[in-house]
PDB file of C-alpha atoms in Angstrom:
ATOM      1  CA  UNK A   1      92.317 -17.107 -67.512  1.00 44.00           C
ATOM      2  CA  UNK A   2      90.184 -15.126 -69.949  1.00 45.00           C
ATOM      3  CA  UNK A   3      87.365 -17.659 -69.727  1.00 43.00           C
ATOM      4  CA  UNK A   4      87.586 -17.767 -65.874  1.00 38.00           C
ATOM      5  CA  UNK A   5      87.481 -13.924 -65.652  1.00 44.00           C
ATOM      6  CA  UNK A   6      84.517 -13.925 -67.973  1.00 48.00           C
ATOM      7  CA  UNK A   7      82.692 -16.486 -65.734  1.00 46.00           C
ATOM      8  CA  UNK A   8      83.447 -14.516 -62.660  1.00 47.00           C
ATOM      9  CA  UNK A   9      82.203 -11.330 -64.251  1.00 53.00           C
ATOM     10  CA  UNK A  10      78.989 -12.982 -65.319  1.00 55.00           C
ATOM     11  CA  UNK A  11      78.496 -14.425 -61.785  1.00 60.00           C
ATOM     12  CA  UNK A  12      79.071 -11.056 -60.129  1.00 80.00           C
ATOM     13  CA  UNK A  13      76.735  -9.390 -62.648  1.00 86.00           C
ATOM     14  CA  UNK A  14      73.840 -11.652 -61.801  1.00 89.00           C
ATOM     15  CA  UNK A  15      74.472 -11.496 -58.045  1.00 91.00           C
ATOM     16  CA  UNK A  16      74.479  -7.690 -58.164  1.00 93.00           C
ATOM     17  CA  UNK A  17      71.304  -7.611 -60.300  1.00 93.00           C
ATOM     18  CA  UNK A  18      69.551  -9.654 -57.600  1.00 94.00           C
ATOM     19  CA  UNK A  19      70.910  -7.429 -54.800  1.00 95.00           C
ATOM     20  CA  UNK A  20      69.866  -4.212 -56.636  1.00 96.00           C
ATOM     21  CA  UNK A  21      66.366  -5.535 -57.168  1.00 96.00           C
ATOM     22  CA  UNK A  22      66.031  -6.443 -53.518  1.00 96.00           C
ATOM     23  CA  UNK A  23      67.225  -3.060 -52.332  1.00 96.00           C
ATOM     24  CA  UNK A  24      64.918  -1.232 -54.695  1.00 96.00           C
ATOM     25  CA  UNK A  25      62.023  -3.339 -53.425  1.00 96.00           C
ATOM     26  CA  UNK A  26      62.767  -2.516 -49.806  1.00 95.00           C
ATOM     27  CA  UNK A  27      63.141   1.161 -50.605  1.00 96.00           C
ATOM     28  CA  UNK A  28      59.775   1.250 -52.332  1.00 95.00           C
ATOM     29  CA  UNK A  29      58.110  -0.589 -49.434  1.00 95.00           C
ATOM     30  CA  UNK A  30      59.570   1.955 -46.931  1.00 95.00           C
ATOM     31  CA  UNK A  31      60.215  -0.862 -44.444  1.00 95.00           C
ATOM     32  CA  UNK A  32      63.287  -1.174 -42.213  1.00 95.00           C
ATOM     33  CA  UNK A  33      65.092  -4.479 -41.845  1.00 95.00           C
ATOM     34  CA  UNK A  34      63.667  -4.750 -38.321  1.00 94.00           C
ATOM     35  CA  UNK A  35      60.160  -4.327 -39.632  1.00 95.00           C
ATOM     36  CA  UNK A  36      60.797  -6.800 -42.426  1.00 95.00           C
ATOM     37  CA  UNK A  37      62.084  -9.433 -39.889  1.00 94.00           C
ATOM     38  CA  UNK A  38      59.007  -8.828 -37.835  1.00 94.00           C
ATOM     39  CA  UNK A  39      56.824  -9.513 -40.795  1.00 92.00           C
ATOM     40  CA  UNK A  40      58.616 -12.782 -41.571  1.00 90.00           C
ATOM     41  CA  UNK A  41      57.815 -13.995 -38.088  1.00 88.00           C
ATOM     42  CA  UNK A  42      54.467 -15.071 -39.501  1.00 83.00           C
ATOM     43  CA  UNK A  43      56.030 -16.934 -42.390  1.00 79.00           C
ATOM     44  CA  UNK A  44      56.867 -20.683 -42.380  1.00 70.00           C
ATOM     45  CA  UNK A  45      60.517 -19.799 -41.998  1.00 75.00           C
ATOM     46  CA  UNK A  46      61.253 -16.569 -40.172  1.00 86.00           C
ATOM     47  CA  UNK A  47      64.359 -14.616 -41.140  1.00 91.00           C
ATOM     48  CA  UNK A  48      66.491 -12.485 -38.817  1.00 93.00           C
ATOM     49  CA  UNK A  49      67.322  -8.820 -39.268  1.00 93.00           C
ATOM     50  CA  UNK A  50      71.000  -9.588 -39.868  1.00 94.00           C
ATOM     51  CA  UNK A  51      70.267 -12.214 -42.532  1.00 94.00           C
ATOM     52  CA  UNK A  52      67.891  -9.854 -44.333  1.00 94.00           C
ATOM     53  CA  UNK A  53      70.428  -7.051 -44.358  1.00 94.00           C
ATOM     54  CA  UNK A  54      73.162  -9.391 -45.840  1.00 94.00           C
ATOM     55  CA  UNK A  55      70.705 -10.566 -48.597  1.00 93.00           C
ATOM     56  CA  UNK A  56      70.898  -7.326 -50.576  1.00 94.00           C
ATOM     57  CA  UNK A  57      74.662  -6.629 -50.127  1.00 93.00           C
ATOM     58  CA  UNK A  58      75.518  -8.329 -53.372  1.00 91.00           C
ATOM     59  CA  UNK A  59      78.544 -10.179 -52.014  1.00 90.00           C
ATOM     60  CA  UNK A  60      76.986 -13.627 -52.045  1.00 90.00           C
ATOM     61  CA  UNK A  61      73.807 -15.326 -53.274  1.00 90.00           C
ATOM     62  CA  UNK A  62      71.285 -15.586 -50.460  1.00 90.00           C
ATOM     63  CA  UNK A  63      69.429 -18.866 -50.105  1.00 87.00           C
ATOM     64  CA  UNK A  64      66.094 -19.087 -51.798  1.00 82.00           C
ATOM     65  CA  UNK A  65      64.019 -19.147 -48.583  1.00 84.00           C
ATOM     66  CA  UNK A  66      65.701 -15.825 -47.551  1.00 90.00           C
ATOM     67  CA  UNK A  67      65.113 -14.326 -50.990  1.00 91.00           C
ATOM     68  CA  UNK A  68      61.476 -15.331 -50.941  1.00 88.00           C
ATOM     69  CA  UNK A  69      60.911 -14.033 -47.402  1.00 90.00           C
ATOM     70  CA  UNK A  70      62.588 -10.733 -48.241  1.00 95.00           C
ATOM     71  CA  UNK A  71      60.344 -10.405 -51.336  1.00 94.00           C
ATOM     72  CA  UNK A  72      57.151 -11.296 -49.590  1.00 91.00           C
ATOM     73  CA  UNK A  73      57.846  -8.999 -46.687  1.00 93.00           C
ATOM     74  CA  UNK A  74      58.176  -6.102 -49.071  1.00 94.00           C
ATOM     75  CA  UNK A  75      55.184  -7.062 -51.167  1.00 94.00           C
ATOM     76  CA  UNK A  76      57.225  -7.882 -54.281  1.00 92.00           C
ATOM     77  CA  UNK A  77      56.768 -10.349 -57.075  1.00 91.00           C
ATOM     78  CA  UNK A  78      57.967 -13.832 -56.043  1.00 84.00           C
ATOM     79  CA  UNK A  79      58.042 -14.798 -59.712  1.00 80.00           C
ATOM     80  CA  UNK A  80      60.502 -12.063 -60.521  1.00 88.00           C
ATOM     81  CA  UNK A  81      62.565 -12.822 -57.434  1.00 88.00           C
ATOM     82  CA  UNK A  82      62.751 -16.512 -58.477  1.00 82.00           C
ATOM     83  CA  UNK A  83      63.956 -15.677 -61.994  1.00 83.00           C
ATOM     84  CA  UNK A  84      66.702 -13.322 -60.677  1.00 88.00           C
ATOM     85  CA  UNK A  85      67.682 -15.829 -57.989  1.00 86.00           C
ATOM     86  CA  UNK A  86      67.905 -18.702 -60.478  1.00 81.00           C
ATOM     87  CA  UNK A  87      70.283 -16.675 -62.609  1.00 82.00           C
ATOM     88  CA  UNK A  88      72.452 -15.663 -59.727  1.00 84.00           C
ATOM     89  CA  UNK A  89      72.593 -19.159 -58.222  1.00 78.00           C
ATOM     90  CA  UNK A  90      73.241 -20.852 -61.566  1.00 70.00           C
ATOM     91  CA  UNK A  91      76.536 -18.912 -61.783  1.00 58.00           C
ATOM     92  CA  UNK A  92      77.649 -19.636 -58.191  1.00 58.00           C
ATOM     93  CA  UNK A  93      80.957 -21.453 -58.210  1.00 51.00           C
ATOM     94  CA  UNK A  94      80.938 -24.975 -56.882  1.00 47.00           C
ATOM     95  CA  UNK A  95      77.155 -25.103 -56.734  1.00 48.00           C
ATOM     96  CA  UNK A  96      76.095 -28.502 -55.628  1.00 44.00           C
ATOM     97  CA  UNK A  97      72.619 -28.765 -54.257  1.00 42.00           C
ATOM     98  CA  UNK A  98      72.258 -31.159 -51.414  1.00 40.00           C
ATOM     99  CA  UNK A  99      69.514 -32.127 -49.032  1.00 37.00           C
ATOM    100  CA  UNK A 100      70.121 -29.156 -46.826  1.00 37.00           C
ATOM    101  CA  UNK A 101      70.275 -26.549 -49.565  1.00 41.00           C
ATOM    102  CA  UNK A 102      66.688 -25.882 -50.625  1.00 42.00           C
ATOM    103  CA  UNK A 103      65.856 -24.461 -54.024  1.00 44.00           C
ATOM    104  CA  UNK A 104      62.581 -22.860 -55.195  1.00 44.00           C
ATOM    105  CA  UNK A 105      59.779 -24.922 -53.692  1.00 43.00           C
ATOM    106  CA  UNK A 106      57.861 -27.280 -55.924  1.00 40.00           C
ATOM    107  CA  UNK A 107      54.544 -25.735 -54.762  1.00 38.00           C
ATOM    108  CA  UNK A 108      51.172 -26.764 -56.088  1.00 36.00           C
ATOM    109  CA  UNK A 109      51.181 -23.670 -58.243  1.00 39.00           C
ATOM    110  CA  UNK A 110      54.260 -24.857 -60.116  1.00 45.00           C
ATOM    111  CA  UNK A 111      52.282 -27.242 -62.232  1.00 49.00           C
ATOM    112  CA  UNK A 112      49.618 -24.693 -63.023  1.00 47.00           C
ATOM    113  CA  UNK A 113      52.221 -22.202 -64.149  1.00 66.00           C
ATOM    114  CA  UNK A 114      53.006 -24.462 -67.085  1.00 79.00           C
ATOM    115  CA  UNK A 115      49.597 -23.660 -68.460  1.00 79.00           C
ATOM    116  CA  UNK A 116      50.642 -20.049 -69.012  1.00 77.00           C
ATOM    117  CA  UNK A 117      53.884 -20.852 -70.924  1.00 83.00           C
ATOM    118  CA  UNK A 118      53.628 -19.453 -74.449  1.00 86.00           C
ATOM    119  CA  UNK A 119      57.266 -18.343 -75.183  1.00 86.00           C
ATOM    120  CA  UNK A 120      60.340 -20.563 -75.632  1.00 86.00           C
ATOM    121  CA  UNK A 121      62.154 -18.401 -73.038  1.00 84.00           C
ATOM    122  CA  UNK A 122      59.484 -19.156 -70.502  1.00 83.00           C
ATOM    123  CA  UNK A 123      59.695 -22.863 -71.230  1.00 88.00           C
ATOM    124  CA  UNK A 124      63.471 -22.776 -70.840  1.00 86.00           C
ATOM    125  CA  UNK A 125      63.168 -21.020 -67.505  1.00 82.00           C
ATOM    126  CA  UNK A 126      60.630 -23.676 -66.382  1.00 86.00           C
ATOM    127  CA  UNK A 127      63.023 -26.445 -67.375  1.00 89.00           C
ATOM    128  CA  UNK A 128      65.837 -24.832 -65.350  1.00 85.00           C
ATOM    129  CA  UNK A 129      63.526 -24.594 -62.370  1.00 82.00           C
ATOM    130  CA  UNK A 130      62.607 -28.211 -62.691  1.00 87.00           C
ATOM    131  CA  UNK A 131      66.231 -29.279 -62.816  1.00 85.00           C
ATOM    132  CA  UNK A 132      66.860 -27.328 -59.579  1.00 77.00           C
ATOM    133  CA  UNK A 133      63.900 -28.877 -57.815  1.00 79.00           C
ATOM    134  CA  UNK A 134      65.212 -32.311 -58.939  1.00 81.00           C
ATOM    135  CA  UNK A 135      68.461 -31.610 -56.972  1.00 75.00           C
ATOM    136  CA  UNK A 136      70.505 -30.062 -59.797  1.00 77.00           C
ATOM    137  CA  UNK A 137      71.594 -33.365 -61.377  1.00 84.00           C
ATOM    138  CA  UNK A 138      74.513 -33.081 -63.733  1.00 87.00           C
ATOM    139  CA  UNK A 139      74.016 -33.408 -67.486  1.00 89.00           C
ATOM    140  CA  UNK A 140      75.914 -36.683 -67.338  1.00 90.00           C
ATOM    141  CA  UNK A 141      73.579 -38.000 -64.675  1.00 91.00           C
ATOM    142  CA  UNK A 142      70.510 -36.944 -66.637  1.00 93.00           C
ATOM    143  CA  UNK A 143      72.014 -38.637 -69.663  1.00 93.00           C
ATOM    144  CA  UNK A 144      72.420 -41.887 -67.635  1.00 93.00           C
ATOM    145  CA  UNK A 145      68.902 -41.755 -66.337  1.00 92.00           C
ATOM    146  CA  UNK A 146      67.600 -41.816 -69.956  1.00 91.00           C
ATOM    147  CA  UNK A 147      69.559 -44.886 -70.930  1.00 90.00           C
ATOM    148  CA  UNK A 148      67.487 -47.737 -72.387  1.00 87.00           C
ATOM    149  CA  UNK A 149      68.838 -50.776 -74.267  1.00 84.00           C
ATOM    150  CA  UNK A 150      72.414 -49.391 -73.709  1.00 84.00           C
ATOM    151  CA  UNK A 151      71.565 -46.195 -75.546  1.00 85.00           C
ATOM    152  CA  UNK A 152      70.880 -42.793 -73.962  1.00 87.00           C
ATOM    153  CA  UNK A 153      67.943 -40.898 -75.386  1.00 91.00           C
ATOM    154  CA  UNK A 154      69.118 -37.729 -73.829  1.00 93.00           C
ATOM    155  CA  UNK A 155      72.696 -36.941 -74.979  1.00 93.00           C
ATOM    156  CA  UNK A 156      74.295 -34.403 -72.622  1.00 90.00           C
ATOM    157  CA  UNK A 157      75.607 -32.398 -75.560  1.00 92.00           C
ATOM    158  CA  UNK A 158      72.115 -31.919 -76.852  1.00 93.00           C
ATOM    159  CA  UNK A 159      70.687 -31.084 -73.462  1.00 92.00           C
ATOM    160  CA  UNK A 160      73.513 -28.562 -72.808  1.00 90.00           C
ATOM    161  CA  UNK A 161      72.560 -26.747 -75.995  1.00 89.00           C
ATOM    162  CA  UNK A 162      68.891 -26.731 -75.051  1.00 90.00           C
ATOM    163  CA  UNK A 163      69.445 -25.532 -71.502  1.00 86.00           C
ATOM    164  CA  UNK A 164      71.933 -22.902 -72.665  1.00 83.00           C
ATOM    165  CA  UNK A 165      69.307 -21.596 -75.161  1.00 83.00           C
ATOM    166  CA  UNK A 166      71.566 -22.387 -78.058  1.00 85.00           C
ATOM    167  CA  UNK A 167      69.195 -24.851 -79.766  1.00 88.00           C
ATOM    168  CA  UNK A 168      65.533 -25.531 -79.858  1.00 90.00           C
ATOM    169  CA  UNK A 169      64.024 -28.156 -77.635  1.00 93.00           C
ATOM    170  CA  UNK A 170      62.302 -30.996 -79.454  1.00 93.00           C
ATOM    171  CA  UNK A 171      59.369 -32.874 -77.957  1.00 93.00           C
ATOM    172  CA  UNK A 172      61.478 -36.039 -77.676  1.00 93.00           C
ATOM    173  CA  UNK A 173      64.238 -34.189 -75.695  1.00 94.00           C
ATOM    174  CA  UNK A 174      61.693 -32.493 -73.404  1.00 94.00           C
ATOM    175  CA  UNK A 175      59.963 -35.729 -72.535  1.00 94.00           C
ATOM    176  CA  UNK A 176      63.216 -37.459 -71.751  1.00 94.00           C
ATOM    177  CA  UNK A 177      64.355 -34.529 -69.698  1.00 95.00           C
ATOM    178  CA  UNK A 178      61.222 -34.189 -67.554  1.00 94.00           C
ATOM    179  CA  UNK A 179      61.215 -37.979 -66.989  1.00 93.00           C
ATOM    180  CA  UNK A 180      64.809 -37.918 -65.883  1.00 93.00           C
ATOM    181  CA  UNK A 181      63.888 -35.113 -63.435  1.00 92.00           C
ATOM    182  CA  UNK A 182      61.164 -37.296 -61.877  1.00 90.00           C
ATOM    183  CA  UNK A 183      58.097 -35.929 -63.577  1.00 89.00           C
ATOM    184  CA  UNK A 184      55.098 -38.324 -63.725  1.00 87.00           C
ATOM    185  CA  UNK A 185      52.858 -39.128 -66.702  1.00 85.00           C
ATOM    186  CA  UNK A 186      50.123 -36.625 -65.679  1.00 83.00           C
ATOM    187  CA  UNK A 187      52.513 -33.676 -65.506  1.00 88.00           C
ATOM    188  CA  UNK A 188      54.409 -34.831 -68.549  1.00 91.00           C
ATOM    189  CA  UNK A 189      51.378 -34.055 -70.656  1.00 91.00           C
ATOM    190  CA  UNK A 190      51.395 -30.467 -69.253  1.00 91.00           C
ATOM    191  CA  UNK A 191      55.012 -30.080 -70.361  1.00 94.00           C
ATOM    192  CA  UNK A 192      54.304 -31.357 -73.869  1.00 93.00           C
ATOM    193  CA  UNK A 193      51.318 -29.025 -74.191  1.00 92.00           C
ATOM    194  CA  UNK A 194      53.496 -26.093 -73.049  1.00 91.00           C
ATOM    195  CA  UNK A 195      56.170 -26.959 -75.639  1.00 93.00           C
ATOM    196  CA  UNK A 196      53.552 -27.036 -78.418  1.00 93.00           C
ATOM    197  CA  UNK A 197      52.187 -23.639 -77.439  1.00 90.00           C
ATOM    198  CA  UNK A 198      55.632 -22.164 -77.983  1.00 88.00           C
ATOM    199  CA  UNK A 199      55.279 -23.023 -81.704  1.00 82.00           C
ATOM    200  CA  UNK A 200      57.597 -25.974 -81.770  1.00 62.00           C
ATOM    201  CA  UNK A 201      56.903 -28.266 -84.678  1.00 49.00           C
ATOM    202  CA  UNK A 202      55.203 -31.632 -83.730  1.00 52.00           C
ATOM    203  CA  UNK A 203      57.422 -34.656 -83.874  1.00 49.00           C
ATOM    204  CA  UNK A 204      57.558 -36.650 -87.130  1.00 48.00           C
ATOM    205  CA  UNK A 205      55.340 -39.765 -87.244  1.00 50.00           C
ATOM    206  CA  UNK A 206      58.420 -41.971 -87.549  1.00 49.00           C
ATOM    207  CA  UNK A 207      61.855 -41.863 -86.067  1.00 56.00           C
ATOM    208  CA  UNK A 208      63.761 -40.320 -88.985  1.00 57.00           C
ATOM    209  CA  UNK A 209      67.114 -40.831 -87.357  1.00 61.00           C
ATOM    210  CA  UNK A 210      66.495 -44.556 -86.873  1.00 66.00           C
ATOM    211  CA  UNK A 211      65.454 -44.833 -90.568  1.00 65.00           C
ATOM    212  CA  UNK A 212      68.552 -43.064 -91.705  1.00 67.00           C
ATOM    213  CA  UNK A 213      70.809 -45.180 -89.505  1.00 70.00           C
ATOM    214  CA  UNK A 214      69.252 -48.340 -90.868  1.00 72.00           C
ATOM    215  CA  UNK A 215      69.532 -47.157 -94.443  1.00 72.00           C
ATOM    216  CA  UNK A 216      73.188 -46.292 -93.916  1.00 71.00           C
ATOM    217  CA  UNK A 217      73.972 -49.676 -92.390  1.00 76.00           C
ATOM    218  CA  UNK A 218      72.254 -51.388 -95.357  1.00 75.00           C
ATOM    219  CA  UNK A 219      74.344 -49.382 -97.790  1.00 79.00           C
ATOM    220  CA  UNK A 220      77.503 -50.381 -96.007  1.00 78.00           C
ATOM    221  CA  UNK A 221      76.509 -54.028 -95.966  1.00 79.00           C
ATOM    222  CA  UNK A 222      75.736 -54.064 -99.637  1.00 78.00           C
ATOM    223  CA  UNK A 223      79.020 -52.229-100.402  1.00 78.00           C
ATOM    224  CA  UNK A 224      81.045 -54.756 -98.389  1.00 80.00           C
ATOM    225  CA  UNK A 225      79.234 -57.604-100.115  1.00 79.00           C
ATOM    226  CA  UNK A 226      79.912 -56.192-103.619  1.00 78.00           C
ATOM    227  CA  UNK A 227      83.555 -55.377-102.830  1.00 77.00           C
ATOM    228  CA  UNK A 228      84.379 -58.779-101.277  1.00 70.00           C
ATOM    229  CA  UNK A 229      82.390 -61.112-103.537  1.00 60.00           C
ATOM    230  CA  UNK A 230      84.607 -63.337-105.645  1.00 56.00           C
ATOM    231  CA  UNK A 231      83.762 -63.267-109.372  1.00 48.00           C
ATOM    232  CA  UNK A 232      82.375 -66.461-110.774  1.00 50.00           C
ATOM    233  CA  UNK A 233      84.524 -68.455-113.238  1.00 47.00           C
ATOM    234  CA  UNK A 234      87.863 -67.451-111.725  1.00 46.00           C
ATOM    235  CA  UNK A 235      88.247 -63.717-111.157  1.00 46.00           C
ATOM    236  CA  UNK A 236      87.282 -61.420-113.968  1.00 47.00           C
ATOM    237  CA  UNK A 237      88.037 -63.871-116.797  1.00 43.00           C
ATOM    238  CA  UNK A 238      84.348 -63.823-117.697  1.00 47.00           C
ATOM    239  CA  UNK A 239      84.732 -60.265-118.981  1.00 46.00           C
ATOM    240  CA  UNK A 240      85.400 -60.404-122.733  1.00 49.00           C
ATOM    241  CA  UNK A 241      88.843 -59.211-123.684  1.00 51.00           C
ATOM    242  CA  UNK A 242      89.490 -56.669-126.411  1.00 51.00           C
ATOM    243  CA  UNK A 243      91.887 -57.777-129.088  1.00 52.00           C
ATOM    244  CA  UNK A 244      92.674 -61.226-130.365  1.00 49.00           C
ATOM    245  CA  UNK A 245      93.409 -63.091-127.234  1.00 48.00           C
ATOM    246  CA  UNK A 246      92.237 -66.668-126.562  1.00 46.00           C
TER     247      UNK A 246
END
């Protein structure tokens, strides 16, 4: 129960943070909900007065199109809105993104934004956005997508630590992650460049883990060979005895 209550508290905290930010944005703009709704009429997806008023109540997480329209109508930062929305939506219980539940749009500017990533926190946020745009695949599904020769190159335990900010992201993990999320070769290079700008060490020239595994296997093979090899001349009789035996 303690863990459940903690998760609920974290969810409510992020939802309220988004709602407070939206309300403050509207108050600074001086607009009424009616005026905001009128402004969204010129957007790709108009939003009604009632929907806008519910968006900043803090009871539920509004959809991303509603959050974006609210922000644009009030002249706010869409980037800030997206960051707050991602945090609130990530903690929404039972979140399963389907075809009819849109996430932050993969606009042409999304690729260019990678060029401005210089901090690991910014890279982590970009990775979370990418996962949302890919349809929020589970860690297990991402692990499966990276299977080659019956071995996954993207263990979900490793990916969980990276996305939770508990461990650094290596270049190998990043490449496997973006590929599993459907990123093509051209954009993949942008991701690698962004990672390197965060100060991450370049990958070693050789696969150290593979070398260690092979060395360990060789040691075990030699040990088994030595332990199981019969001594020549009938057991250990070839070892000289001490004393006056035959």
